[in-house]
Amino acid sequence: MTPRLSLRTTFAALVAVSALSACGGGTSAPAQTVPTDAGLVVTAVKTIRFDASEYTATAGDIKVAYSNEDSVRHTLVVVKDGTKVPNFKLVVAQKGAVDVAAVNLTTGSYTLICDVPGHQNMKATLTVS
Ligand SMILES: [Cu+2]
């Protein structure tokens, strides 16, 4: 009985460790301020909107900063031809939060959205040239 018990305990410990490591990483660490070299700055403002309906950026690796001046959580997702650009999503959980990450975009027209349910109002055009 003892060997079986210790095996089970080891397994439980392994599961706990892998669960812990799954929690780390993945999301980018939130910055406190908008970096001065950001290639695109988007702000979520009151009444569940972005601060503009049209944005522009230069093709290549674009450092995107997302700032929250609203009181609820917002996300920023880039959509191209109805498909979300993979591996890119900014999240600002509360007022004053800033999230920054780079996304590589080629020349073209994109749509910026917030994919929080009920936030369909948050939609803007991003022109990359
Ligand atoms: Cu939102």
mmCIF file of C-alpha atoms and ligand atoms in Angstrom:
data_model
loop_
_atom_site.group_PDB
_atom_site.id
_atom_site.type_symbol
_atom_site.label_atom_id
_atom_site.label_comp_id
_atom_site.label_asym_id
_atom_site.label_seq_id
_atom_site.Cartn_x
_atom_site.Cartn_y
_atom_site.Cartn_z
ATOM 1 C CA MET A 1 0.000 0.000 0.000
ATOM 2 C CA THR A 2 2.760 2.429 0.806
ATOM 3 C CA PRO A 3 4.405 2.407 -2.692
ATOM 4 C CA ARG A 4 1.070 2.994 -4.392
ATOM 5 C CA LEU A 5 0.260 5.874 -2.065
ATOM 6 C CA SER A 6 3.597 7.591 -2.651
ATOM 7 C CA LEU A 7 3.188 7.202 -6.416
ATOM 8 C CA ARG A 8 -0.162 8.897 -6.236
ATOM 9 C CA THR A 9 1.290 11.677 -4.102
ATOM 10 C CA THR A 10 4.079 12.223 -6.646
ATOM 11 C CA PHE A 11 1.551 12.408 -9.454
ATOM 12 C CA ALA A 12 -0.510 14.971 -7.566
ATOM 13 C CA ALA A 13 2.619 17.041 -6.967
ATOM 14 C CA LEU A 14 3.490 16.927 -10.676
ATOM 15 C CA VAL A 15 0.013 18.079 -11.624
ATOM 16 C CA ALA A 16 0.263 20.940 -9.156
ATOM 17 C CA VAL A 17 3.629 22.022 -10.588
ATOM 18 C CA SER A 18 2.434 21.952 -14.192
ATOM 19 C CA ALA A 19 -0.705 23.889 -13.247
ATOM 20 C CA LEU A 20 1.477 26.519 -11.612
ATOM 21 C CA SER A 21 3.763 26.880 -14.604
ATOM 22 C CA ALA A 22 0.744 27.147 -16.902
ATOM 23 C CA CYS A 23 -0.293 30.243 -15.007
ATOM 24 C CA GLY A 24 3.020 32.026 -15.528
ATOM 25 C CA GLY A 25 3.854 33.821 -18.761
ATOM 26 C CA GLY A 26 1.497 34.132 -21.679
ATOM 27 C CA THR A 27 0.185 37.563 -20.920
ATOM 28 C CA SER A 28 2.516 40.501 -21.282
ATOM 29 C CA ALA A 29 3.363 42.385 -18.123
ATOM 30 C CA PRO A 30 1.360 45.581 -17.983
ATOM 31 C CA ALA A 31 3.384 48.744 -18.311
ATOM 32 C CA GLN A 32 2.496 51.739 -16.214
ATOM 33 C CA THR A 33 2.848 54.358 -18.911
ATOM 34 C CA VAL A 34 2.523 54.606 -22.670
ATOM 35 C CA PRO A 35 6.030 54.243 -24.161
ATOM 36 C CA THR A 36 7.165 57.253 -26.176
ATOM 37 C CA ASP A 37 8.255 55.035 -29.073
ATOM 38 C CA ALA A 38 4.884 53.346 -29.500
ATOM 39 C CA GLY A 39 3.881 53.028 -33.145
ATOM 40 C CA LEU A 40 0.201 52.934 -32.307
ATOM 41 C CA VAL A 41 -1.567 54.271 -29.253
ATOM 42 C CA VAL A 42 -5.192 53.371 -28.606
ATOM 43 C CA THR A 43 -7.202 54.532 -25.614
ATOM 44 C CA ALA A 44 -10.400 53.031 -24.296
ATOM 45 C CA VAL A 45 -12.634 55.873 -23.167
ATOM 46 C CA LYS A 46 -15.945 56.266 -21.367
ATOM 47 C CA THR A 47 -19.171 54.943 -22.892
ATOM 48 C CA ILE A 48 -17.339 51.860 -24.191
ATOM 49 C CA ARG A 49 -15.478 53.439 -27.097
ATOM 50 C CA PHE A 50 -12.007 53.822 -28.523
ATOM 51 C CA ASP A 51 -10.701 57.395 -28.593
ATOM 52 C CA ALA A 52 -10.830 57.476 -32.412
ATOM 53 C CA SER A 53 -12.590 55.698 -35.255
ATOM 54 C CA GLU A 54 -9.501 55.624 -37.473
ATOM 55 C CA TYR A 55 -5.864 54.899 -36.666
ATOM 56 C CA THR A 56 -2.742 54.638 -38.788
ATOM 57 C CA ALA A 57 0.553 52.791 -38.370
ATOM 58 C CA THR A 58 3.680 51.940 -40.326
ATOM 59 C CA ALA A 59 4.043 48.382 -41.649
ATOM 60 C CA GLY A 60 6.413 46.058 -39.794
ATOM 61 C CA ASP A 61 6.767 45.409 -36.086
ATOM 62 C CA ILE A 62 4.368 47.862 -34.520
ATOM 63 C CA LYS A 63 4.619 48.568 -30.814
ATOM 64 C CA VAL A 64 1.024 48.963 -29.743
ATOM 65 C CA ALA A 65 0.088 50.659 -26.472
ATOM 66 C CA TYR A 66 -3.417 50.319 -25.102
ATOM 67 C CA SER A 67 -4.492 52.652 -22.352
ATOM 68 C CA ASN A 68 -7.655 52.472 -20.269
ATOM 69 C CA GLU A 69 -9.419 55.653 -19.220
ATOM 70 C CA ASP A 70 -12.686 53.806 -18.707
ATOM 71 C CA SER A 71 -13.758 52.079 -15.521
ATOM 72 C CA VAL A 72 -14.253 48.578 -16.948
ATOM 73 C CA ARG A 73 -12.013 45.925 -18.510
ATOM 74 C CA HIS A 74 -11.244 46.184 -22.227
ATOM 75 C CA THR A 75 -9.241 44.212 -24.763
ATOM 76 C CA LEU A 76 -7.653 45.161 -28.062
ATOM 77 C CA VAL A 77 -7.666 42.684 -30.921
ATOM 78 C CA VAL A 78 -6.627 43.233 -34.535
ATOM 79 C CA VAL A 79 -8.847 41.729 -37.223
ATOM 80 C CA LYS A 80 -7.942 41.228 -40.880
ATOM 81 C CA ASP A 81 -10.642 40.111 -43.321
ATOM 82 C CA GLY A 82 -12.816 38.822 -40.491
ATOM 83 C CA THR A 83 -10.019 36.833 -38.825
ATOM 84 C CA LYS A 84 -8.248 37.804 -35.611
ATOM 85 C CA VAL A 85 -4.512 38.342 -36.024
ATOM 86 C CA PRO A 86 -3.041 35.434 -33.987
ATOM 87 C CA ASN A 87 -0.906 35.791 -30.852
ATOM 88 C CA PHE A 88 -1.853 39.366 -30.233
ATOM 89 C CA LYS A 89 -4.261 40.673 -27.637
ATOM 90 C CA LEU A 90 -3.914 43.548 -25.220
ATOM 91 C CA VAL A 91 -5.885 43.623 -21.978
ATOM 92 C CA VAL A 92 -6.432 46.590 -19.689
ATOM 93 C CA ALA A 93 -8.269 45.453 -16.604
ATOM 94 C CA GLN A 94 -9.019 48.733 -14.911
ATOM 95 C CA LYS A 95 -8.794 52.495 -15.132
ATOM 96 C CA GLY A 96 -5.226 53.686 -15.555
ATOM 97 C CA ALA A 97 -3.968 50.355 -16.877
ATOM 98 C CA VAL A 98 -1.650 50.290 -19.898
ATOM 99 C CA ASP A 99 -0.739 47.180 -21.882
ATOM 100 C CA VAL A 100 1.979 47.118 -24.533
ATOM 101 C CA ALA A 101 2.965 44.498 -27.108
ATOM 102 C CA ALA A 102 4.302 44.357 -30.636
ATOM 103 C CA VAL A 103 2.417 43.008 -33.603
ATOM 104 C CA ASN A 104 3.808 42.509 -37.103
ATOM 105 C CA LEU A 105 1.444 43.836 -39.746
ATOM 106 C CA THR A 106 1.834 44.234 -43.477
ATOM 107 C CA THR A 107 0.331 47.040 -45.527
ATOM 108 C CA GLY A 108 -3.452 46.990 -45.593
ATOM 109 C CA SER A 109 -6.670 47.793 -43.834
ATOM 110 C CA TYR A 110 -7.441 46.228 -40.455
ATOM 111 C CA THR A 111 -10.161 46.498 -37.873
ATOM 112 C CA LEU A 112 -9.487 47.073 -34.186
ATOM 113 C CA ILE A 113 -12.004 45.583 -31.790
ATOM 114 C CA CYS A 114 -12.550 44.903 -28.105
ATOM 115 C CA ASP A 115 -13.800 41.332 -27.761
ATOM 116 C CA VAL A 116 -15.391 41.743 -24.332
ATOM 117 C CA PRO A 117 -19.054 40.641 -24.647
ATOM 118 C CA GLY A 118 -21.321 43.649 -25.172
ATOM 119 C CA HIS A 119 -18.486 45.862 -26.457
ATOM 120 C CA GLN A 120 -19.352 45.596 -30.166
ATOM 121 C CA ASN A 121 -19.403 49.380 -30.131
ATOM 122 C CA MET A 122 -15.609 49.345 -29.828
ATOM 123 C CA LYS A 123 -14.581 49.150 -33.429
ATOM 124 C CA ALA A 124 -12.097 51.214 -35.417
ATOM 125 C CA THR A 125 -10.221 51.119 -38.677
ATOM 126 C CA LEU A 126 -6.446 50.697 -38.702
ATOM 127 C CA THR A 127 -4.687 51.614 -41.905
ATOM 128 C CA VAL A 128 -1.160 50.191 -42.155
ATOM 129 C CA SER A 129 1.042 51.717 -44.843
HETATM 130 CU CU CU B 1 -14.236 46.950 -24.332
#
